[in-house]
Amino acid sequence: MDEQQLLDELLKKHKAGTLKPSDRYTIPPQPMPLQDSVKRRSNVNEVALGYTKTQAQLEALRCLQCKNAPCVEGCPVRIKIKDFIAPIVEGDFKKALDIIKENSLLPAVCGRVCPQEVQCQLPCTVGKKFKAVDMSVSIGRLERFVADWGKKFHDESTPAVAAETGKKVAIIGSGPGGIVVATDLRRMGYDVTIFEAFHKPGGVMVYGIPEFRLPKAIVQEEIDQLKTMGVNIICNFVVGRTKTIKQLMEEDGFQAVYIGVGAGLPVFMGIEGEHLVGVYSANEYLTRANLMKAYQFGKGADTPIARLKKVAVIGGGNVAMDSARTAVRLGAEKVYLVYRRSEKEMPARVEEVHNAKEEGIEFHLLQNPKRIIGNSDGLVAAIECLKYELGEPDSSGRRRPVPIEGSEFTIDVDTVVVAIGNGANPLIGQTTPGLNLNKWGNIIVDENCKTSLQGVYAGGDIVLGAATVILAMGQGRTAAAAINEYLKNK
Amino acid sequence: MADIEAPLVAAAAKPGQFVIVCLSTAYSERIPLTIAGVDAKKGTIRLVWQAVGKSTAELAELRVGDKVENILGPLGKPTHIEKFGTVVCVGGGIGNAPLLPIATAMKKAGNKVISILGARMKELLILEEEFKTISDELIVVTDDGSYGKKALVTEPLEEICKRTPKPNLTVAIGPAIMMKFCSEVTKKFDVPTVVSLNTIMIDGTGMCGGCRVEVGGQTKFVCVDGPEFDGHKVNFDLMMKRMNAYKKQEAQALEEYKKHKCKIGLDG
């Protein structure tokens, strides 16, 4: 039986009210159609192509519509998941989209980059039944399908803006958190200005997450929508240097400020050889490739990037996967992913690990560089690694990697990309007296995202250390509500 | 050299800070340039650069009235200005440009300012007149002897360090190799030395780490920890290697750009 026939039969039963959970369990989980793994190695087009209409309906039929909806608890912004899945079955995608949009402003982004397997899809009853999270209903793929359908077929209306309150709010950073705060507050009628240090808005969605995982056109649409709503976006403005928060509030009349400046300073390993030419932070490598379009160097773009043959990426998170897969697309013949724990402990999304392997990236697990070896010109020539084994669980709950003495060996490489995380950017802290920071330099906030300063709120990576797009959005939503509470009585 | 209208940057800029210039949003490079002067009333900043690659060559093509799409700044920590006593300001090549506001501020703070300006040849010497008006003593040297004394800047610097009392501070801005040797000279005499580094960077706000240098054995970011550092602690050899990372691509891009320009010239 082909997909369509299966769907027709299931829909018949569904309409007659005779579709039982046991029937739903028999529906095969719908795989994400992907761009061919060989072809995609040499282009930057999106890898995951999105569900077809039939696939989306079949996947939606797998949802049991549980009364307690455990999935919603797993979502940082509490999207009404079972409520948006129900109309997908009926083919009413507009209704599905409207329900998502009640809670999430960027479904096309979140459907693509959220780690659903550790959020909404983790507690899914279907996954529990099969004792496998990859058997859960693919909520993220459905979200993406609905969002893409909306962009394609349904002329999306710009969210309505309430009567002007005449009060000004400054938002620092145009990443996912900043966009949510801006949209929410603009809807309530505030005069909102976003300040962005880069020359293009979008934050990590533009400089960090690659085109092949999140097309920049999607981010641009969200930015355009903000502009249509009347949000001011000022690029090339670095708060703390061009003007301080104090100046914005005292001289320019901003009554509240949201700090969403994101991931700050890249962390290096502190090992010998990290200053050699050919050693990049993942931030630099990805920014050159994405924001500056270095993959088109000489064909329009002016920013160069090392196009070398053997690349080692250090780390096991999504940023490491993005870097390794970018290296493949820049023409590297060998790309190694070096991670000191095992695959089970990798913080990267399972889907991205799978895609990376398919693209030929070689995983070196339970290994970590001890030093980077250079040649006489100061270029990277090799990395010397140590082998590791897993010991007792550490504070993160993952088993601690322990180096095996005397296990040194070398891998010949000419580029090393360090993707082991970020520290807090010191700029705002240094230039904002009275703003309380923790010992790592992250901003301390209360449950409403309020900082130690009156009228100043913060969220995302600068508060959480390392977060995701959706967590930043969740905090943005909390902060927007708190800013409204604060300002409406002022 | 150009004066560019950037009122917000002009209002906030202090000596020693830099900006990032990006000619067009879609594809251009981000170029870090130290601010060489500010006219707060007019809201303009002065930038001086040498056309060494495609982007700086493009920047040099701009004419009065043209627009630069993006300027970000002021970036980096400002120079620490106070009354030290005698301050030797050493400029090499276009390094004279960012040095001028610092030397001016040092003079204003009550220091005795001795300026040493160096250039490869007479034609490449800039801002001599301006330095003359703010310096208590001015020494000009050229590599080829076409103007001033035939010497490297380190020669008069060493002589000044030998004086009693010795100078209280040296500020050296110029090519990496010049700053390296200036620092070596002053180290011998234990004269504190500030150098301003101009490494490769992208964002200029601490995010990429491309600009990192080793200072006193520690990794520092030029964009947020600098651009000025203790010259006696900077690992210049490492820094110079890193600054050559894209030499090939830079040359290739400039070549292409020139070829393209020539064609346009012929057609026109």
XYZ file of C-alpha atoms in Angstrom, chain A residues 197-200 207 236-238 241-243 263-266 268 274-277 279-281 283-284 287-288 292-293 296-297 300-306 376-378 425-427 430, chain B residues 8 12 17 22 25-30 54-55 58 69-77 200 202-203 205-210 212-214 219 221 224 238 241-242 245-246 249 252-253:
90
model
C 26.574 45.212 16.601
C 26.952 43.299 13.331
C 26.051 44.819 9.976
C 23.205 42.334 9.496
C 26.337 34.325 11.775
C 26.537 48.744 13.619
C 25.740 49.893 17.144
C 27.613 48.251 19.973
C 30.910 51.423 23.315
C 28.800 53.459 20.872
C 26.554 54.324 23.822
C 27.339 33.976 23.198
C 30.336 36.072 24.030
C 33.939 35.057 24.039
C 34.974 31.775 22.475
C 39.975 27.892 23.753
C 46.442 27.331 19.717
C 47.947 30.487 18.220
C 49.102 28.730 15.062
C 47.696 29.870 11.740
C 43.372 27.349 14.367
C 39.917 28.908 14.494
C 37.266 29.308 17.132
C 32.563 31.379 16.088
C 35.193 32.712 13.716
C 31.042 33.710 10.967
C 33.484 33.788 8.082
C 30.625 36.966 5.514
C 29.812 34.306 2.899
C 31.899 32.576 -2.137
C 35.367 34.141 -1.717
C 31.640 38.141 -4.860
C 32.555 37.780 -1.220
C 35.699 39.522 0.029
C 36.297 37.613 3.259
C 38.703 34.678 2.969
C 38.674 31.416 4.905
C 41.221 28.625 5.009
C 58.232 26.145 10.515
C 55.891 28.740 8.953
C 53.627 28.687 11.987
C 31.275 38.760 26.721
C 32.671 41.324 29.177
C 31.607 44.444 27.269
C 32.449 46.424 32.092
C 27.643 58.600 17.239
C 32.000 58.517 21.935
C 40.081 53.288 19.890
C 32.331 47.421 5.942
C 26.450 44.765 3.574
C 26.098 41.797 1.271
C 29.656 40.694 0.627
C 32.297 43.123 1.868
C 34.989 42.429 4.419
C 34.953 44.072 7.814
C 41.197 44.608 -2.269
C 38.998 46.100 0.443
C 38.208 49.875 -2.743
C 27.418 51.443 4.373
C 28.650 50.314 7.770
C 30.856 51.793 10.468
C 30.929 50.213 13.915
C 32.595 51.798 16.889
C 34.329 53.101 18.787
C 35.834 49.736 19.733
C 38.542 48.661 22.130
C 39.723 50.243 25.335
C 43.043 40.211 11.870
C 35.925 40.005 12.198
C 33.371 41.282 14.675
C 33.406 42.816 19.914
C 35.020 39.704 21.373
C 33.033 37.082 19.555
C 35.350 35.521 16.986
C 38.698 35.333 18.760
C 40.547 35.712 15.460
C 43.939 36.759 19.783
C 47.518 37.419 20.801
C 49.759 36.026 23.484
C 45.638 34.618 25.444
C 41.738 39.470 22.481
C 38.106 43.780 23.855
C 53.565 34.651 16.954
C 52.810 34.811 11.764
C 49.082 35.059 12.438
C 47.417 33.995 7.506
C 45.628 35.297 4.432
C 44.197 35.195 -0.704
C 44.892 37.090 -5.232
C 41.884 39.285 -4.454
